[in-house]
Short mmCIF file of C-alpha atoms in Angstrom, two decimals:
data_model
loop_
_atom_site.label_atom_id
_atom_site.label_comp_id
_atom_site.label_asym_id
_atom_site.label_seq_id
_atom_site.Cartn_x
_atom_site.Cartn_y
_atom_site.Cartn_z
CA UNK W 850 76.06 159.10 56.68
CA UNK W 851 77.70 162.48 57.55
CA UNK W 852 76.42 165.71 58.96
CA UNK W 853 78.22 168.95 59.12
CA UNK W 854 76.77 171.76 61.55
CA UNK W 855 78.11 175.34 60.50
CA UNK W 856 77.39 178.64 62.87
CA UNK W 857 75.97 181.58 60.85
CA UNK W 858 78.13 184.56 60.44
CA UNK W 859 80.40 182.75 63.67
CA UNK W 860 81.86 185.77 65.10
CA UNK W 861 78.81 188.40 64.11
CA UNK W 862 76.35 185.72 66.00
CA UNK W 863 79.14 185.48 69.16
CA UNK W 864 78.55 189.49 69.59
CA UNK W 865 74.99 188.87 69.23
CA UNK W 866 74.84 186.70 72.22
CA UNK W 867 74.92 189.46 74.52
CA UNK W 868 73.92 191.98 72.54
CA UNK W 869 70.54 190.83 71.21
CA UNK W 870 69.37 194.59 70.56
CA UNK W 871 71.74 194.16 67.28
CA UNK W 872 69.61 191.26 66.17
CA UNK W 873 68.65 192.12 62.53
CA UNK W 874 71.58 194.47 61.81
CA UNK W 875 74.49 194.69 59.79
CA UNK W 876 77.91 193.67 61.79
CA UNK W 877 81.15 193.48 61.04
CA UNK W 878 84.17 192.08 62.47
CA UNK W 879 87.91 193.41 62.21
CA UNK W 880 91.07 191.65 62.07
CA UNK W 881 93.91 192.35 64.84
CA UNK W 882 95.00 196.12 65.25
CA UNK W 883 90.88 196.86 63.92
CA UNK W 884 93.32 195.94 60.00
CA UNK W 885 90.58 194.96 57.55
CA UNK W 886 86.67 192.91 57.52
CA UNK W 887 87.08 189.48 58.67
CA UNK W 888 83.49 189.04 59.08
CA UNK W 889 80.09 190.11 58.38
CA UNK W 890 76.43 189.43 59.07
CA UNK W 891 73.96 188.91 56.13
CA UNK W 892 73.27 192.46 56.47
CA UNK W 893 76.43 193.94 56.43
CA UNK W 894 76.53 191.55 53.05
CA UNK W 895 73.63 192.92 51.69
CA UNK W 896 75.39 196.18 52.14
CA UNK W 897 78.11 195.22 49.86
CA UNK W 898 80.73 195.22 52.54
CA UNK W 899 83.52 193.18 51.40
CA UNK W 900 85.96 190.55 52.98
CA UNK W 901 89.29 192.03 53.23
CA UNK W 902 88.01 195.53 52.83
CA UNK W 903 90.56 197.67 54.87
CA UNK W 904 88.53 199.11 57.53
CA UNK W 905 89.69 202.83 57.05
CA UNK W 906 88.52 202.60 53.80
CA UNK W 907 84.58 201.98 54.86
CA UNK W 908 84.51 203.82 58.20
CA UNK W 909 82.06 206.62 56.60
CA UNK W 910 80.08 204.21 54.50
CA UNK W 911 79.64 202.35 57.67
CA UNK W 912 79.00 205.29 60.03
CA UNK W 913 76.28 206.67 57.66
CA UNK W 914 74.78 202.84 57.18
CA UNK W 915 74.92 202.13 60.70
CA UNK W 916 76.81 199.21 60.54
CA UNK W 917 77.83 198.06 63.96
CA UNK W 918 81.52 197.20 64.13
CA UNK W 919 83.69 194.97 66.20
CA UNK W 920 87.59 194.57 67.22
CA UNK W 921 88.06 190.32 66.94
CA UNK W 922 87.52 188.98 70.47
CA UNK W 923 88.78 185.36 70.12
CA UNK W 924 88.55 184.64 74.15
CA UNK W 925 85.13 185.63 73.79
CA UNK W 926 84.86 183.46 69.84
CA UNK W 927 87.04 180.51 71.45
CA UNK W 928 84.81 180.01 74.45
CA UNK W 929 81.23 179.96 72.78
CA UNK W 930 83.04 177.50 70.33
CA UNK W 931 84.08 175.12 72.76
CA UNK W 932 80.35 175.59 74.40
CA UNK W 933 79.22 174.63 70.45
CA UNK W 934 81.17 171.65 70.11
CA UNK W 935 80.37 170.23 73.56
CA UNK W 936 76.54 170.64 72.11
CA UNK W 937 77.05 168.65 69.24
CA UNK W 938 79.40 166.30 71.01
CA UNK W 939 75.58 164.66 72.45
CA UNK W 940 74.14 163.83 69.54
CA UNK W 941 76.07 161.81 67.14
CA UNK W 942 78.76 158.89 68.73
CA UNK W 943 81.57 160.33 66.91
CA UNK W 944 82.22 163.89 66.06
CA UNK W 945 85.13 165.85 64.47
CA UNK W 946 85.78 169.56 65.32
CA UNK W 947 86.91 170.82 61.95
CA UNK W 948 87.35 174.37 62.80
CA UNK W 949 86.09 177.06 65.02
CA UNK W 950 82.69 176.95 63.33
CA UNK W 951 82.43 173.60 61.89
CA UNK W 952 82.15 170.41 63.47
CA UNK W 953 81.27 167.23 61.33
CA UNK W 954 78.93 164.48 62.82
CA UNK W 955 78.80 160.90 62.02
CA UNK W 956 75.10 160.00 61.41
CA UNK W 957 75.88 156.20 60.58
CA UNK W 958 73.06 153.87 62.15
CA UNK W 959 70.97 156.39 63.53
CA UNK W 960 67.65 155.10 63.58
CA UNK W 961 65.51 158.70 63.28
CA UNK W 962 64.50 160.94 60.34
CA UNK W 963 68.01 162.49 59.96
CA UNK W 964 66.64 166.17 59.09
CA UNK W 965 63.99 166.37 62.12
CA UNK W 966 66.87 165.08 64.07
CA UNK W 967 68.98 167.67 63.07
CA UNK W 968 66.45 170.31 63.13
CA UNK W 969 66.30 169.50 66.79
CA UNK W 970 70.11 169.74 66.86
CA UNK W 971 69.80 173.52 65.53
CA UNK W 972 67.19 174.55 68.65
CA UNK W 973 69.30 173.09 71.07
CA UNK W 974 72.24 174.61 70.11
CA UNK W 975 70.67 177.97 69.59
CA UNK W 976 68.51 177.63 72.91
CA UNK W 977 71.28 176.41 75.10
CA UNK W 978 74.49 178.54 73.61
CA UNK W 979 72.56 181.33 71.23
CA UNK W 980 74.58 180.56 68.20
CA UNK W 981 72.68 179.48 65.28
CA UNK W 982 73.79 176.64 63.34
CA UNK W 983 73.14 175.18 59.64
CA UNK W 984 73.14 171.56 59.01
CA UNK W 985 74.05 169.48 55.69
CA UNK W 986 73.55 165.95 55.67
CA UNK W 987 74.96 163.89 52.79
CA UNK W 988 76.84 160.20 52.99
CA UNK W 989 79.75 161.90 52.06
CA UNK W 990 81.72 164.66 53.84
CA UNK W 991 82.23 166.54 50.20
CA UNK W 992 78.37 166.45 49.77
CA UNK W 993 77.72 167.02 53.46
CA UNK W 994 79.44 170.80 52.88
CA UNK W 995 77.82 171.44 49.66
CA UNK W 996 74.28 170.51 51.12
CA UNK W 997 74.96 172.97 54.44
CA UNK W 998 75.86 175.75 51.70
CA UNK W 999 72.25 175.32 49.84
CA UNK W 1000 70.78 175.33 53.44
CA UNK W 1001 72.61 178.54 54.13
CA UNK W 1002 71.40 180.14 51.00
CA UNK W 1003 67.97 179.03 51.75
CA UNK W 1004 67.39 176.18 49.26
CA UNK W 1005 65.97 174.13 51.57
CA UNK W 1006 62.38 173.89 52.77
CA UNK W 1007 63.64 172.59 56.59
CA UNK W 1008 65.00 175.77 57.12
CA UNK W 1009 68.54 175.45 58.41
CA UNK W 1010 68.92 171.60 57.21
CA UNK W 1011 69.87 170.30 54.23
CA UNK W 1012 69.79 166.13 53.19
CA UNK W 1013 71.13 165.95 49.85
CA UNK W 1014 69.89 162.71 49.20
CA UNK W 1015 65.87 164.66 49.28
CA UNK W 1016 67.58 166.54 46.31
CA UNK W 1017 65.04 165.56 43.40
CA UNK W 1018 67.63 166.82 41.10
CA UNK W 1019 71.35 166.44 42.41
CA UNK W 1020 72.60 166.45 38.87
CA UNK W 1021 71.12 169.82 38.04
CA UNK W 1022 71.99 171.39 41.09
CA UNK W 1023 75.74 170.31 40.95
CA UNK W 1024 75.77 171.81 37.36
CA UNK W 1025 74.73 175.33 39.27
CA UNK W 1026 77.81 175.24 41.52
CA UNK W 1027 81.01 176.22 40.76
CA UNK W 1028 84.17 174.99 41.48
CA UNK W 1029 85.08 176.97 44.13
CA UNK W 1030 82.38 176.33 46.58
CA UNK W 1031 83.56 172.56 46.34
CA UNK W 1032 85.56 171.30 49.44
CA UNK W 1033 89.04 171.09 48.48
CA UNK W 1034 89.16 172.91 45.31
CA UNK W 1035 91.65 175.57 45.35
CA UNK W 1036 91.63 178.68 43.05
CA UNK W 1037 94.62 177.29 41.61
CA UNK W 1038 93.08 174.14 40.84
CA UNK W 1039 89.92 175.21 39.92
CA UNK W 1040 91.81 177.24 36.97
CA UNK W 1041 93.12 174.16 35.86
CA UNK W 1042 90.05 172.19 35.93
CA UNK W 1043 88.30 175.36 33.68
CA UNK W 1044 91.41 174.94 30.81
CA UNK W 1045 90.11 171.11 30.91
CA UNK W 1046 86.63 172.13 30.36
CA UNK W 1047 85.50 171.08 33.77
CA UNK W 1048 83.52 174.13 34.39
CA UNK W 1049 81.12 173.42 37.31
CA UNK W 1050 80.55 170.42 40.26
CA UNK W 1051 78.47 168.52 37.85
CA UNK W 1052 80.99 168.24 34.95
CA UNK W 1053 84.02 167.33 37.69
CA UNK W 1054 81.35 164.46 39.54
CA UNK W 1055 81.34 162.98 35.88
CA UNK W 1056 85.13 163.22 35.27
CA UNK W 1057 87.27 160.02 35.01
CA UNK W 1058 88.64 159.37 38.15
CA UNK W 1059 91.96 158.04 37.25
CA UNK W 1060 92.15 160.78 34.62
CA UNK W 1061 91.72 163.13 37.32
CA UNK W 1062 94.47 161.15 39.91
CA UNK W 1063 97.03 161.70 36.96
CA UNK W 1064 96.23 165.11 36.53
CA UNK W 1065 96.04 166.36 40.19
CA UNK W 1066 96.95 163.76 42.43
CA UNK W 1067 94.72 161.38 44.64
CA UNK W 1068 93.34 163.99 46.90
CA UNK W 1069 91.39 165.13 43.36
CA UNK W 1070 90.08 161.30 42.41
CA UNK W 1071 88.88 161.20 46.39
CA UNK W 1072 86.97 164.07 45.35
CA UNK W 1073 85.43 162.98 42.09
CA UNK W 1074 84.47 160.14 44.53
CA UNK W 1075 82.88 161.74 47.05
CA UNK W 1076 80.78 164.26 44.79
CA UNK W 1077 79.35 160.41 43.17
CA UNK W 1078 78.30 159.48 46.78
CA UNK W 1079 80.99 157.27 47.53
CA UNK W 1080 82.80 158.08 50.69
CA UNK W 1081 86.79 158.66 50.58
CA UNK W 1082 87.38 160.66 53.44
CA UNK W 1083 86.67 158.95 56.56
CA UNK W 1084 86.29 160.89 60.31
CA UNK W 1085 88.99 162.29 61.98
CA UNK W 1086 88.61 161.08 65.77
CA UNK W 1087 91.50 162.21 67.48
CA UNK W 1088 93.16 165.65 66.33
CA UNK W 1089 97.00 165.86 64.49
CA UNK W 1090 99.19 167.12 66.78
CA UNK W 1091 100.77 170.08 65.22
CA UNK W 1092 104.05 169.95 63.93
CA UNK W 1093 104.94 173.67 64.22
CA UNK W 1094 103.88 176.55 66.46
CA UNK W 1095 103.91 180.47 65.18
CA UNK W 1096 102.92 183.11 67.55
CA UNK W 1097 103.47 186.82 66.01
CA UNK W 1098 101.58 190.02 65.74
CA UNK W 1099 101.35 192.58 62.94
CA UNK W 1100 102.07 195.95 65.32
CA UNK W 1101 99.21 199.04 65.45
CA UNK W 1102 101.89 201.35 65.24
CA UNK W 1103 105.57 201.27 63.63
CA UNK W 1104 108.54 199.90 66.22
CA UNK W 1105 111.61 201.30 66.23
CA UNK W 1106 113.21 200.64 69.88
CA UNK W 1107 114.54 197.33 70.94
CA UNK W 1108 112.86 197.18 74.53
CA UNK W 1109 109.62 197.60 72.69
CA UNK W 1110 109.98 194.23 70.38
CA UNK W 1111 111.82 192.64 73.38
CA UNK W 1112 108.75 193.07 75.33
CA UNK W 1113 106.76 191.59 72.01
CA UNK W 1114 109.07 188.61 71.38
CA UNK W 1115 109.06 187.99 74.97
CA UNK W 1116 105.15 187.70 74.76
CA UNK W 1117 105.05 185.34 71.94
CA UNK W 1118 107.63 183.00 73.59
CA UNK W 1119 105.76 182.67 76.74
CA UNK W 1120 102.60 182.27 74.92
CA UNK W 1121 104.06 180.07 72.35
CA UNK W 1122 105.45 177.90 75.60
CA UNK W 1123 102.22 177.39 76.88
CA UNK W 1124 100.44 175.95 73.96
CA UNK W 1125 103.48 173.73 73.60
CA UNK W 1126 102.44 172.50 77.58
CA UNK W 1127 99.40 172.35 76.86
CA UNK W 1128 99.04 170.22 73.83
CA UNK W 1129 102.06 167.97 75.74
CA UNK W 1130 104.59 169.01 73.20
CA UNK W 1131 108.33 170.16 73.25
CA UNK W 1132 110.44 171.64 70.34
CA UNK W 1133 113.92 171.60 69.47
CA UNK W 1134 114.70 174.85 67.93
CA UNK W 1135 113.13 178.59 67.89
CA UNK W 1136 113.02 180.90 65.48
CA UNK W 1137 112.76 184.76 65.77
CA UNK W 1138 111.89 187.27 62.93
CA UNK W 1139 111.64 191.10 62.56
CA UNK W 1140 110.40 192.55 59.34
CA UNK W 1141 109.41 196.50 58.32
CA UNK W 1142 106.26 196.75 56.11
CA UNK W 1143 106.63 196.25 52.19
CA UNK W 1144 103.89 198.83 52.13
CA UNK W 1145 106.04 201.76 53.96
CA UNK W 1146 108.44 204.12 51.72
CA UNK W 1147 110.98 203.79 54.54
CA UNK W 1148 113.81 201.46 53.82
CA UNK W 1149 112.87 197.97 54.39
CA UNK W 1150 114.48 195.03 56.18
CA UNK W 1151 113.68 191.45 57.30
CA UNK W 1152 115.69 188.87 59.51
CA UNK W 1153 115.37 185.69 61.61
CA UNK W 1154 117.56 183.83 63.77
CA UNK W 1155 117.54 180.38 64.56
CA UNK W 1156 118.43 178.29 68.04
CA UNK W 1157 119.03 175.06 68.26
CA UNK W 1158 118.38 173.45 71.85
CA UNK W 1159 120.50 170.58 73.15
CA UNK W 1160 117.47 168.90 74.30
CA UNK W 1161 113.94 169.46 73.59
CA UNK W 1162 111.61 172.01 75.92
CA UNK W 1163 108.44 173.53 76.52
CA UNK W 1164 110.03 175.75 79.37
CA UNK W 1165 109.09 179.51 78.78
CA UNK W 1166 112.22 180.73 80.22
CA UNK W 1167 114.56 178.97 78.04
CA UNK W 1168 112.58 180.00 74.49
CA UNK W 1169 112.50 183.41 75.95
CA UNK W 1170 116.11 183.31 76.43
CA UNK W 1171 116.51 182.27 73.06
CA UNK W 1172 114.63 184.26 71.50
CA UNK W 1173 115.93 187.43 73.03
CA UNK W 1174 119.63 186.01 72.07
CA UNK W 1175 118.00 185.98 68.29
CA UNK W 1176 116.40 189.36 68.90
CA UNK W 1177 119.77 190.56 69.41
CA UNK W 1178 121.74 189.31 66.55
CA UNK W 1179 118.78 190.73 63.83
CA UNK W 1180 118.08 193.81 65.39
CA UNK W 1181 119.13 196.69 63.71
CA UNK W 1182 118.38 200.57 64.89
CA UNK W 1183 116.62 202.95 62.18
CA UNK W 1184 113.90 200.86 60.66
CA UNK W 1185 110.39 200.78 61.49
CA UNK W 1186 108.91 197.13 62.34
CA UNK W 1187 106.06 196.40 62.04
CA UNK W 1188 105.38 192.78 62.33
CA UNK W 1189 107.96 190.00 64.58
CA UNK W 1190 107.72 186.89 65.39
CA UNK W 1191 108.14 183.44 67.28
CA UNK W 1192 108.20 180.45 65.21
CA UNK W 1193 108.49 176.88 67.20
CA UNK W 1194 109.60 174.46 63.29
CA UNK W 1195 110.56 170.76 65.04
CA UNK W 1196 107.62 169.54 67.68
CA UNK W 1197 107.94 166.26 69.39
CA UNK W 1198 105.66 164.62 71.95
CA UNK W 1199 107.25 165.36 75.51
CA UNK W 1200 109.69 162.34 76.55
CA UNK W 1201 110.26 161.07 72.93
CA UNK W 1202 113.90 162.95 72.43
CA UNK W 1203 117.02 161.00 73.16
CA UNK W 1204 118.22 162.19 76.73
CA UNK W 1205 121.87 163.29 77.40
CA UNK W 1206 124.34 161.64 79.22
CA UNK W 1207 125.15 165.13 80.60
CA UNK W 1208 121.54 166.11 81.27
CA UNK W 1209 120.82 167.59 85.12
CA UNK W 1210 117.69 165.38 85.49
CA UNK W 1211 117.39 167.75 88.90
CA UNK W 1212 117.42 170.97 86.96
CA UNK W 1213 114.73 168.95 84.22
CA UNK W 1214 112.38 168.15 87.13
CA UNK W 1215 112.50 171.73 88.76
CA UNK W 1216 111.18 173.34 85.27
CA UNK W 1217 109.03 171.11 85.33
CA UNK W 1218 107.22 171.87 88.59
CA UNK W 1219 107.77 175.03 87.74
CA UNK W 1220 105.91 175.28 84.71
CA UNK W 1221 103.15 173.46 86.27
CA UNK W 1222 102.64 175.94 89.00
CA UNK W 1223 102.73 178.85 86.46
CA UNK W 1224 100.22 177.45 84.54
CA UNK W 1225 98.06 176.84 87.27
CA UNK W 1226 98.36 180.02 88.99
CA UNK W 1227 97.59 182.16 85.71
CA UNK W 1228 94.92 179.65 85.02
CA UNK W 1229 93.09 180.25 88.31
CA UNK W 1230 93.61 183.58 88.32
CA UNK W 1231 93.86 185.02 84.90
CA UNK W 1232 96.29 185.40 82.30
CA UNK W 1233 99.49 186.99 82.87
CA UNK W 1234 99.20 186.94 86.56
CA UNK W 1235 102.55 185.58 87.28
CA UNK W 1236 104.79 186.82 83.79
CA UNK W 1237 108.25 187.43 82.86
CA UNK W 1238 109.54 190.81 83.57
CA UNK W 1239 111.31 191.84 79.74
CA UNK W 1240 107.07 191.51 78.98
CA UNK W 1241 106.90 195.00 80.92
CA UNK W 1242 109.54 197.14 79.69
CA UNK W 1243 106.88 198.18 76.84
CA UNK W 1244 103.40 198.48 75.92
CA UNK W 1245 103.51 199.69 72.46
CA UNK W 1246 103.32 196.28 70.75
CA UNK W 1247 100.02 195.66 71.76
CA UNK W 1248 97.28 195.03 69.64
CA UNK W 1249 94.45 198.12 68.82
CA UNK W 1250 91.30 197.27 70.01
CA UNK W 1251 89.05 200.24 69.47
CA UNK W 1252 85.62 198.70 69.42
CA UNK W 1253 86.53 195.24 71.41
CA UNK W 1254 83.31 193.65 73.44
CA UNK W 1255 83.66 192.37 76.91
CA UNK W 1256 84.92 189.11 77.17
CA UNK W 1257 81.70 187.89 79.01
CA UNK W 1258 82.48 184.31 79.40
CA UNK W 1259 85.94 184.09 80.42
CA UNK W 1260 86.55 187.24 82.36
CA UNK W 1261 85.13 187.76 85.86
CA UNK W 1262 85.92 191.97 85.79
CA UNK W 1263 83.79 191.59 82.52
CA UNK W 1264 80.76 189.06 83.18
CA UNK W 1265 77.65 190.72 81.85
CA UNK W 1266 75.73 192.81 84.33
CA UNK W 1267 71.83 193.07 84.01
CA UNK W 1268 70.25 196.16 86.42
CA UNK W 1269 66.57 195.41 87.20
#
């Protein structure tokens, strides 16, 4: 049996947090440089506020509604998330973080009444971290995310939980849902499925599984599977290591000088090295990319470059090198950028590579110890305490934050301050 638990309205309910007062109004949440709505509370929905909406085109509506609105603060996002998942980590034996708001439980063997048991999961998680959480409960993962949508919509009469199997009609309410809102359906292949007169969840559950393996493939038949009850897709214990790294930035205003996207390239190499160290990885090539925006009436241009490294690293000062050696050979004076790039293609687990004959195991062990104490001293005293000095020769890059919240739980200059 499988549980998923879902935060409402993630990033509306992290502002929330410490800003209670905003409890029962509409919020919204804007992409990097403040770009377009990337979230929204169930006011701001009820307001008609759409996903994607470009922000400058509902600042009035949203000054004369009142609508409360946010810069993304991931530090702030990322931390309550980890303080989620370490909540929900006590209560089943095995658990699997499926995204920054999601986290699926395994409820196998339990020997309670699944929804009070998850009902208590919601008040714990709400009382000890102040995010509030849905819960589906199915014996399939598929079902499981289609029960903790009916929850969110308030079909069910626990609240915030959801057990599909105290449906007394799963047939009927499968023929109410459409294709989209099942897991794993794409728009694409929801299109297809509608030309085949599959038209809803119901009409898919009673498709032909084989059929449906010719037709799409057998990630489609798992599906058809799962929506009968019959479990396909088994928990994910221990998290893929990624196979590629991108770190880039889509710039507040237009560059046009090289020190400014030196500075930014610079940035996304070091940061790019340090999720390499920390997730143990190395890679053996880096690629750097420029490009002007397709929306401008300027003249437009695009370019990477590509290095190669003899042997494979997670040291920052040899991706920034290459990086600024690729910065150089695409750069090109008169255009307007306003988006670059660091992307890391070819991981492998540190120590796998084949070593050279010519390697300086002396010079190898120095990075290393190097790294190590850079990581340690920026993570004991904050980011970017110790950084590379081409990260200084501009400021320009960085992202626009106009209406960013203090990043309360991983900031000491910003912890929240209560006067009495």
């Amino acid at each position: 049996m499988f549980a998923i638990a879902d935060c409402n309205n993630f990033y509306a309910s992290c502002e929330r947090v410490f800003q209670p007062h905003l409890n029962g109004k509409p919020i919204v949440v804007l992409s990097n440089n403040d770009g377009c709505v990337i979230a929204r509370s169930n006011e701001a929905k009820r307001l008609q506020v759409a996903m994607g909406v470009p922000y400058f085109k509902i600042e009035k509506y949203a000054q004369q509604e009142g609508i409360t609105v946010f810069s993304s603060n991931y530090a702030l996002y990322g931390d309550l998330s980890r303080r989620v998942m370490q909540v929900l980590a006590e209560f089943a034996p095995r658990v699997e973080v499926y995204s920054i708001d999601e986290c699926f439980l395994d409820f196998s063997g339990l020997p309670f009444d699944l929804s009070e048991y998850s009902q208590h999961i919601c008040t714990t998680v709400k009382k000890w971290t102040g995010i509030p959480i849905s819960i589906g409960i199915a014996p399939t993962k598929t079902l499981a995310k289609l029960a903790n949508r009916l929850a969110k919509k308030g079909a069910s009469a626990q609240g915030a939980v959801l057990d599909w199997q105290t449906l007394d009609n799963p047939s009927a309410v499968l023929e109410t849902m459409a294709l989209d809102d099942i897991w794993g359906i794409s728009r694409r292949w929801s299109k297809k499925l509608m030309a085949l007169g599959i038209n809803n969840a119901r009409a898919l559950r009673d498709a032909e599984p084989k059929h449906m393996r010719q037709q799409f493939g057998v990630v489609m038949e798992s599906i058809v599977n799962e929506l009968r009850g019959i479990s396909c897709i088994s928990l994910a214990d221990i998290p893929q290591p990624n196979k590629q790294i991108m770190t880039s930035r889509s710039f507040g205003v237009r560059l046009t000088s090289y020190p400014d996207l030196l500075a930014a390239v610079t940035h996304f190499a070091t940061r790019a090295a340090e999720k390499l160290r920390k997730q143990n990885l190395a890679t053996q090539a880096l690629i750097v990319f420029v490009e002007t925006s397709r929306f401008d009436s300027q003249s437009q241009y695009a370019n990477s470059a590509i290095h190669v490294f003899d042997l494979p690293t997670s040291d920052t000062a040899q991706l920034i090198q290459a990086a600024q050696r690729g910065l150089q050979k695409i750069f090109k004076t008169g255009f307007s950028y306003q988006r670059a790039g660091i992307l890391l293609p070819d991981l492998l687990p540190v120590g796998v590579a084949q070593m050279s004959l010519f390697e300086d195991s002396a010079l190898s062990e120095r990075s290393e110890h190097l790294m190590v104490a850079l990581d340690s001293i920026n993570r004991k005293h904050g980011k970017q305490t110790i950084c590379y000095g081409n990260e200084l020769l501009s400021k320009h890059w960085r992202r626009r934050q106009q209406f960013k919240s203090p990043s309360y739980t991983t900031n000491w200059q910003e912890v929240l301050t209560i006067c009495i």
